[in-house]
């Protein structure tokens, strides 16, 4: 088994047979230094946030050129010896076959793919077809996390957004997604999502305040990620230090 193969198998194993009070917590590194900090703290895998990486590279969220994002992911992967999943937004307009190969070249063994673009939800069946092409190209080499944007781009009513998310999740899982990520889902609809979705569910956690990882797991989360919160917290800490030096 190749080293990359070992890592993707390890990432899949981390999502299986998890007890409700022990979800997989995946911190989001934005550069090599932060990745080493998280691994040093004992986390068994990492998931890069596109917004956090964008900020590190000097871009607004969603504005990072594909070449720079892939290069940043490669630097993070090289810095650590645990599985890394990469947020590659909606795929940068790259054909699935090329997208998969470019991602694998970075050393990442997972990816986060959104079902909206330019602030607009994609047609779910068309997106499922696209995900199926990603799955076919990747075979078993990537753990695919399909982000569902109905809570942030679609319905305003949480229950309706949950129902649409469940419908999309069924299509994406059938297309080969290993996990689904209904980003922005309020905690009170997590049990509904859990009852209607087959397989692992990624939930957005909070760094301070809000439900703990254990509480989110009991509500239905299989894994928890944090988007750019950790990078923004680190930036605020640096601003505080800088302000003290400037006095």
mmCIF file of C-alpha atoms in Angstrom:
data_model
loop_
_atom_site.group_PDB
_atom_site.id
_atom_site.type_symbol
_atom_site.label_atom_id
_atom_site.label_comp_id
_atom_site.label_asym_id
_atom_site.label_seq_id
_atom_site.Cartn_x
_atom_site.Cartn_y
_atom_site.Cartn_z
ATOM 1 C CA UNK A 1 0.000 0.000 0.000
ATOM 2 C CA UNK A 2 1.337 3.454 -0.889
ATOM 3 C CA UNK A 3 1.816 6.117 1.736
ATOM 4 C CA UNK A 4 -1.000 8.167 0.170
ATOM 5 C CA UNK A 5 -3.148 5.049 0.134
ATOM 6 C CA UNK A 6 -2.456 4.503 3.812
ATOM 7 C CA UNK A 7 -3.510 8.069 4.574
ATOM 8 C CA UNK A 8 -6.809 7.960 2.725
ATOM 9 C CA UNK A 9 -7.605 4.642 4.394
ATOM 10 C CA UNK A 10 -6.758 6.215 7.749
ATOM 11 C CA UNK A 11 -9.034 9.171 7.007
ATOM 12 C CA UNK A 12 -11.905 6.875 6.101
ATOM 13 C CA UNK A 13 -11.334 4.821 9.234
ATOM 14 C CA UNK A 14 -11.550 7.958 11.370
ATOM 15 C CA UNK A 15 -15.126 8.470 10.106
ATOM 16 C CA UNK A 16 -16.321 4.934 10.855
ATOM 17 C CA UNK A 17 -17.886 3.506 13.995
ATOM 18 C CA UNK A 18 -17.701 6.763 15.932
ATOM 19 C CA UNK A 19 -19.825 6.949 19.052
ATOM 20 C CA UNK A 20 -22.312 9.850 19.243
ATOM 21 C CA UNK A 21 -20.316 11.589 21.975
ATOM 22 C CA UNK A 22 -16.990 11.312 20.118
ATOM 23 C CA UNK A 23 -17.187 13.023 16.699
ATOM 24 C CA UNK A 24 -14.074 13.467 14.597
ATOM 25 C CA UNK A 25 -12.692 16.968 15.188
ATOM 26 C CA UNK A 26 -10.696 18.345 12.252
ATOM 27 C CA UNK A 27 -8.952 21.686 12.841
ATOM 28 C CA UNK A 28 -8.266 23.814 9.791
ATOM 29 C CA UNK A 29 -4.640 24.832 9.142
ATOM 30 C CA UNK A 30 -3.986 27.795 6.895
ATOM 31 C CA UNK A 31 -0.224 27.257 6.498
ATOM 32 C CA UNK A 32 2.530 24.799 7.373
ATOM 33 C CA UNK A 33 3.206 26.317 10.795
ATOM 34 C CA UNK A 34 -0.421 26.097 11.938
ATOM 35 C CA UNK A 35 -0.649 22.529 10.597
ATOM 36 C CA UNK A 36 2.299 21.513 12.769
ATOM 37 C CA UNK A 37 0.698 23.132 15.809
ATOM 38 C CA UNK A 38 -2.501 21.108 15.350
ATOM 39 C CA UNK A 39 -0.641 17.839 14.793
ATOM 40 C CA UNK A 40 1.513 18.578 17.826
ATOM 41 C CA UNK A 41 -1.680 18.932 19.851
ATOM 42 C CA UNK A 42 -2.627 15.386 18.882
ATOM 43 C CA UNK A 43 -5.171 15.763 16.076
ATOM 44 C CA UNK A 44 -5.096 12.710 13.772
ATOM 45 C CA UNK A 45 -6.137 14.538 10.581
ATOM 46 C CA UNK A 46 -6.615 18.075 9.257
ATOM 47 C CA UNK A 47 -9.023 19.879 6.922
ATOM 48 C CA UNK A 48 -7.901 23.112 5.298
ATOM 49 C CA UNK A 49 -10.383 26.018 5.136
ATOM 50 C CA UNK A 50 -10.445 27.889 1.824
ATOM 51 C CA UNK A 51 -11.202 31.207 3.535
ATOM 52 C CA UNK A 52 -8.365 30.779 6.027
ATOM 53 C CA UNK A 53 -5.880 29.891 3.301
ATOM 54 C CA UNK A 54 -7.139 32.807 1.194
ATOM 55 C CA UNK A 55 -6.502 35.231 4.074
ATOM 56 C CA UNK A 56 -3.005 33.828 4.533
ATOM 57 C CA UNK A 57 -2.310 34.392 0.833
ATOM 58 C CA UNK A 58 -3.782 37.901 0.821
ATOM 59 C CA UNK A 59 -7.071 37.168 -0.953
ATOM 60 C CA UNK A 60 -10.727 37.492 -0.072
ATOM 61 C CA UNK A 61 -12.627 34.244 0.376
ATOM 62 C CA UNK A 62 -13.433 32.739 -3.007
ATOM 63 C CA UNK A 63 -10.828 34.817 -4.859
ATOM 64 C CA UNK A 64 -7.760 32.583 -4.534
ATOM 65 C CA UNK A 65 -6.395 31.426 -7.911
ATOM 66 C CA UNK A 66 -6.424 27.652 -8.244
ATOM 67 C CA UNK A 67 -2.642 27.410 -8.693
ATOM 68 C CA UNK A 68 -2.031 29.270 -5.433
ATOM 69 C CA UNK A 69 -4.566 27.197 -3.518
ATOM 70 C CA UNK A 70 -3.051 23.920 -4.684
ATOM 71 C CA UNK A 71 0.452 25.182 -3.849
ATOM 72 C CA UNK A 72 -0.688 26.202 -0.358
ATOM 73 C CA UNK A 73 -2.288 22.798 0.223
ATOM 74 C CA UNK A 74 0.911 21.077 -0.920
ATOM 75 C CA UNK A 75 2.971 23.061 1.613
ATOM 76 C CA UNK A 76 0.588 22.057 4.400
ATOM 77 C CA UNK A 77 0.678 18.386 3.386
ATOM 78 C CA UNK A 78 4.495 18.385 3.275
ATOM 79 C CA UNK A 79 4.680 19.810 6.784
ATOM 80 C CA UNK A 80 2.808 17.009 8.544
ATOM 81 C CA UNK A 81 2.445 13.245 8.515
ATOM 82 C CA UNK A 82 -1.326 12.954 9.007
ATOM 83 C CA UNK A 83 -4.123 12.849 6.417
ATOM 84 C CA UNK A 84 -5.071 16.257 5.018
ATOM 85 C CA UNK A 85 -8.367 17.120 3.351
ATOM 86 C CA UNK A 86 -8.433 20.262 1.240
ATOM 87 C CA UNK A 87 -11.254 22.736 0.732
ATOM 88 C CA UNK A 88 -11.152 23.407 -2.996
ATOM 89 C CA UNK A 89 -14.369 25.423 -3.082
ATOM 90 C CA UNK A 90 -16.494 24.601 -6.138
ATOM 91 C CA UNK A 91 -13.587 23.226 -8.161
ATOM 92 C CA UNK A 92 -12.345 26.420 -9.884
ATOM 93 C CA UNK A 93 -14.053 25.493 -13.146
ATOM 94 C CA UNK A 94 -11.581 22.652 -13.696
ATOM 95 C CA UNK A 95 -12.823 19.417 -15.258
ATOM 96 C CA UNK A 96 -13.252 16.703 -12.610
ATOM 97 C CA UNK A 97 -10.539 14.465 -14.019
ATOM 98 C CA UNK A 98 -7.929 17.239 -13.987
ATOM 99 C CA UNK A 99 -9.169 18.522 -10.634
ATOM 100 C CA UNK A 100 -8.624 15.127 -9.038
ATOM 101 C CA UNK A 101 -5.129 14.749 -10.455
ATOM 102 C CA UNK A 102 -4.076 18.227 -9.391
ATOM 103 C CA UNK A 103 -5.378 17.634 -5.888
ATOM 104 C CA UNK A 104 -3.650 14.272 -5.606
ATOM 105 C CA UNK A 105 -0.400 15.911 -6.715
ATOM 106 C CA UNK A 106 -0.541 18.056 -3.570
ATOM 107 C CA UNK A 107 -0.614 14.942 -1.402
ATOM 108 C CA UNK A 108 -4.084 15.642 -0.009
ATOM 109 C CA UNK A 109 -6.296 12.597 0.436
ATOM 110 C CA UNK A 110 -9.643 14.345 0.876
ATOM 111 C CA UNK A 111 -11.536 17.294 -0.521
ATOM 112 C CA UNK A 112 -14.422 19.598 0.283
ATOM 113 C CA UNK A 113 -16.587 20.534 -2.722
ATOM 114 C CA UNK A 114 -19.415 23.097 -2.630
ATOM 115 C CA UNK A 115 -22.755 22.899 -4.428
ATOM 116 C CA UNK A 116 -23.026 26.627 -5.024
ATOM 117 C CA UNK A 117 -21.023 29.015 -7.164
ATOM 118 C CA UNK A 118 -21.079 32.777 -7.275
ATOM 119 C CA UNK A 119 -23.554 32.785 -4.402
ATOM 120 C CA UNK A 120 -26.076 30.649 -6.293
ATOM 121 C CA UNK A 121 -27.050 27.031 -5.591
ATOM 122 C CA UNK A 122 -26.267 24.625 -8.401
ATOM 123 C CA UNK A 123 -28.874 22.305 -9.820
ATOM 124 C CA UNK A 124 -28.614 19.290 -7.483
ATOM 125 C CA UNK A 125 -28.848 16.619 -10.190
ATOM 126 C CA UNK A 126 -26.269 18.327 -12.362
ATOM 127 C CA UNK A 127 -23.999 18.694 -9.360
ATOM 128 C CA UNK A 128 -24.509 15.027 -8.465
ATOM 129 C CA UNK A 129 -23.448 14.098 -11.998
ATOM 130 C CA UNK A 130 -20.347 16.258 -11.560
ATOM 131 C CA UNK A 131 -19.574 14.596 -8.222
ATOM 132 C CA UNK A 132 -19.951 11.198 -9.854
ATOM 133 C CA UNK A 133 -17.248 12.200 -12.343
ATOM 134 C CA UNK A 134 -15.021 13.269 -9.459
ATOM 135 C CA UNK A 135 -15.650 9.926 -7.751
ATOM 136 C CA UNK A 136 -14.901 7.984 -10.926
ATOM 137 C CA UNK A 137 -11.660 9.871 -11.519
ATOM 138 C CA UNK A 138 -10.574 9.564 -7.897
ATOM 139 C CA UNK A 139 -11.662 5.937 -7.410
ATOM 140 C CA UNK A 140 -10.725 5.185 -3.797
ATOM 141 C CA UNK A 141 -7.875 7.717 -3.654
ATOM 142 C CA UNK A 142 -9.894 10.610 -2.173
ATOM 143 C CA UNK A 143 -12.382 11.047 0.661
ATOM 144 C CA UNK A 144 -15.031 13.328 -0.847
ATOM 145 C CA UNK A 145 -16.936 15.707 1.449
ATOM 146 C CA UNK A 146 -19.894 17.209 -0.430
ATOM 147 C CA UNK A 147 -20.846 20.604 1.009
ATOM 148 C CA UNK A 148 -24.555 21.439 0.871
ATOM 149 C CA UNK A 149 -25.346 25.150 0.820
ATOM 150 C CA UNK A 150 -29.118 25.222 1.280
ATOM 151 C CA UNK A 151 -28.794 26.942 4.673
ATOM 152 C CA UNK A 152 -26.496 29.701 3.391
ATOM 153 C CA UNK A 153 -27.655 30.118 -0.233
ATOM 154 C CA UNK A 154 -31.168 28.729 -0.399
ATOM 155 C CA UNK A 155 -34.172 28.523 1.904
ATOM 156 C CA UNK A 156 -34.596 31.015 4.746
ATOM 157 C CA UNK A 157 -36.743 28.638 6.781
ATOM 158 C CA UNK A 158 -34.427 26.185 8.613
ATOM 159 C CA UNK A 159 -36.809 23.237 8.324
ATOM 160 C CA UNK A 160 -37.266 23.744 4.584
ATOM 161 C CA UNK A 161 -33.507 24.173 4.187
ATOM 162 C CA UNK A 162 -33.040 20.896 6.070
ATOM 163 C CA UNK A 163 -35.514 19.109 3.817
ATOM 164 C CA UNK A 164 -33.727 20.394 0.715
ATOM 165 C CA UNK A 165 -30.398 19.388 2.256
ATOM 166 C CA UNK A 166 -31.640 15.851 2.843
ATOM 167 C CA UNK A 167 -32.771 15.625 -0.790
ATOM 168 C CA UNK A 168 -29.407 16.855 -2.040
ATOM 169 C CA UNK A 169 -27.526 14.583 0.344
ATOM 170 C CA UNK A 170 -29.274 11.526 -1.079
ATOM 171 C CA UNK A 171 -28.186 12.481 -4.601
ATOM 172 C CA UNK A 172 -24.602 13.231 -3.552
ATOM 173 C CA UNK A 173 -24.187 10.036 -1.542
ATOM 174 C CA UNK A 174 -25.564 8.050 -4.478
ATOM 175 C CA UNK A 175 -22.990 9.809 -6.677
ATOM 176 C CA UNK A 176 -20.180 8.604 -4.429
ATOM 177 C CA UNK A 177 -19.696 11.287 -1.767
ATOM 178 C CA UNK A 178 -18.203 9.837 1.423
ATOM 179 C CA UNK A 179 -19.623 12.561 3.660
ATOM 180 C CA UNK A 180 -21.994 15.507 3.364
ATOM 181 C CA UNK A 181 -21.641 18.943 4.908
ATOM 182 C CA UNK A 182 -24.839 20.994 5.358
ATOM 183 C CA UNK A 183 -22.921 24.131 6.266
ATOM 184 C CA UNK A 184 -24.733 26.667 8.421
ATOM 185 C CA UNK A 185 -27.290 24.187 9.728
ATOM 186 C CA UNK A 186 -28.706 25.381 13.087
ATOM 187 C CA UNK A 187 -28.207 22.951 15.927
ATOM 188 C CA UNK A 188 -31.943 22.408 16.371
ATOM 189 C CA UNK A 189 -32.258 20.777 12.914
ATOM 190 C CA UNK A 190 -29.273 18.448 13.315
ATOM 191 C CA UNK A 191 -31.447 15.565 14.595
ATOM 192 C CA UNK A 192 -33.674 15.943 11.521
ATOM 193 C CA UNK A 193 -30.631 15.886 9.246
ATOM 194 C CA UNK A 194 -29.223 12.866 11.055
ATOM 195 C CA UNK A 195 -32.486 10.960 10.670
ATOM 196 C CA UNK A 196 -32.708 11.705 6.944
ATOM 197 C CA UNK A 197 -29.098 11.407 5.761
ATOM 198 C CA UNK A 198 -27.207 8.180 5.179
ATOM 199 C CA UNK A 199 -23.557 8.209 6.155
ATOM 200 C CA UNK A 200 -21.265 10.718 7.863
ATOM 201 C CA UNK A 201 -22.354 14.322 8.422
ATOM 202 C CA UNK A 202 -19.902 17.227 8.748
ATOM 203 C CA UNK A 203 -21.063 20.016 11.067
ATOM 204 C CA UNK A 204 -19.567 23.483 11.504
ATOM 205 C CA UNK A 205 -18.311 23.877 15.064
ATOM 206 C CA UNK A 206 -17.481 26.918 17.156
ATOM 207 C CA UNK A 207 -14.223 27.824 18.860
ATOM 208 C CA UNK A 208 -15.730 29.679 21.818
ATOM 209 C CA UNK A 209 -19.299 29.441 23.015
ATOM 210 C CA UNK A 210 -21.979 27.329 21.417
ATOM 211 C CA UNK A 211 -22.268 23.547 21.593
ATOM 212 C CA UNK A 212 -19.160 21.516 22.364
ATOM 213 C CA UNK A 213 -17.958 18.784 19.970
ATOM 214 C CA UNK A 214 -19.505 16.204 22.283
ATOM 215 C CA UNK A 215 -22.846 18.008 22.210
ATOM 216 C CA UNK A 216 -22.723 18.324 18.411
ATOM 217 C CA UNK A 217 -21.942 14.636 18.164
ATOM 218 C CA UNK A 218 -24.950 13.778 20.307
ATOM 219 C CA UNK A 219 -27.096 15.908 17.963
ATOM 220 C CA UNK A 220 -25.902 14.005 14.902
ATOM 221 C CA UNK A 221 -22.457 15.234 13.822
ATOM 222 C CA UNK A 222 -19.962 12.626 12.616
ATOM 223 C CA UNK A 223 -17.206 15.156 12.142
ATOM 224 C CA UNK A 224 -16.668 18.794 13.035
ATOM 225 C CA UNK A 225 -14.744 21.458 11.155
ATOM 226 C CA UNK A 226 -14.336 25.142 11.891
ATOM 227 C CA UNK A 227 -13.952 26.989 8.601
ATOM 228 C CA UNK A 228 -11.690 30.032 8.990
ATOM 229 C CA UNK A 229 -12.421 30.534 12.712
ATOM 230 C CA UNK A 230 -9.023 29.301 13.886
ATOM 231 C CA UNK A 231 -7.130 31.480 11.414
ATOM 232 C CA UNK A 232 -9.210 34.500 12.382
ATOM 233 C CA UNK A 233 -8.648 33.811 16.061
ATOM 234 C CA UNK A 234 -4.903 33.615 15.477
ATOM 235 C CA UNK A 235 -5.004 36.869 13.493
ATOM 236 C CA UNK A 236 -6.850 38.579 16.352
ATOM 237 C CA UNK A 237 -4.276 37.327 18.845
ATOM 238 C CA UNK A 238 -1.539 38.750 16.634
ATOM 239 C CA UNK A 239 -3.357 42.080 16.413
ATOM 240 C CA UNK A 240 -3.526 42.181 20.196
ATOM 241 C CA UNK A 241 0.204 41.495 20.452
ATOM 242 C CA UNK A 242 0.957 44.139 17.827
ATOM 243 C CA UNK A 243 -1.179 46.682 19.630
ATOM 244 C CA UNK A 244 0.740 46.054 22.827
ATOM 245 C CA UNK A 245 4.078 46.511 21.056
ATOM 246 C CA UNK A 246 2.922 49.761 19.486
ATOM 247 C CA UNK A 247 2.123 51.457 22.801
#
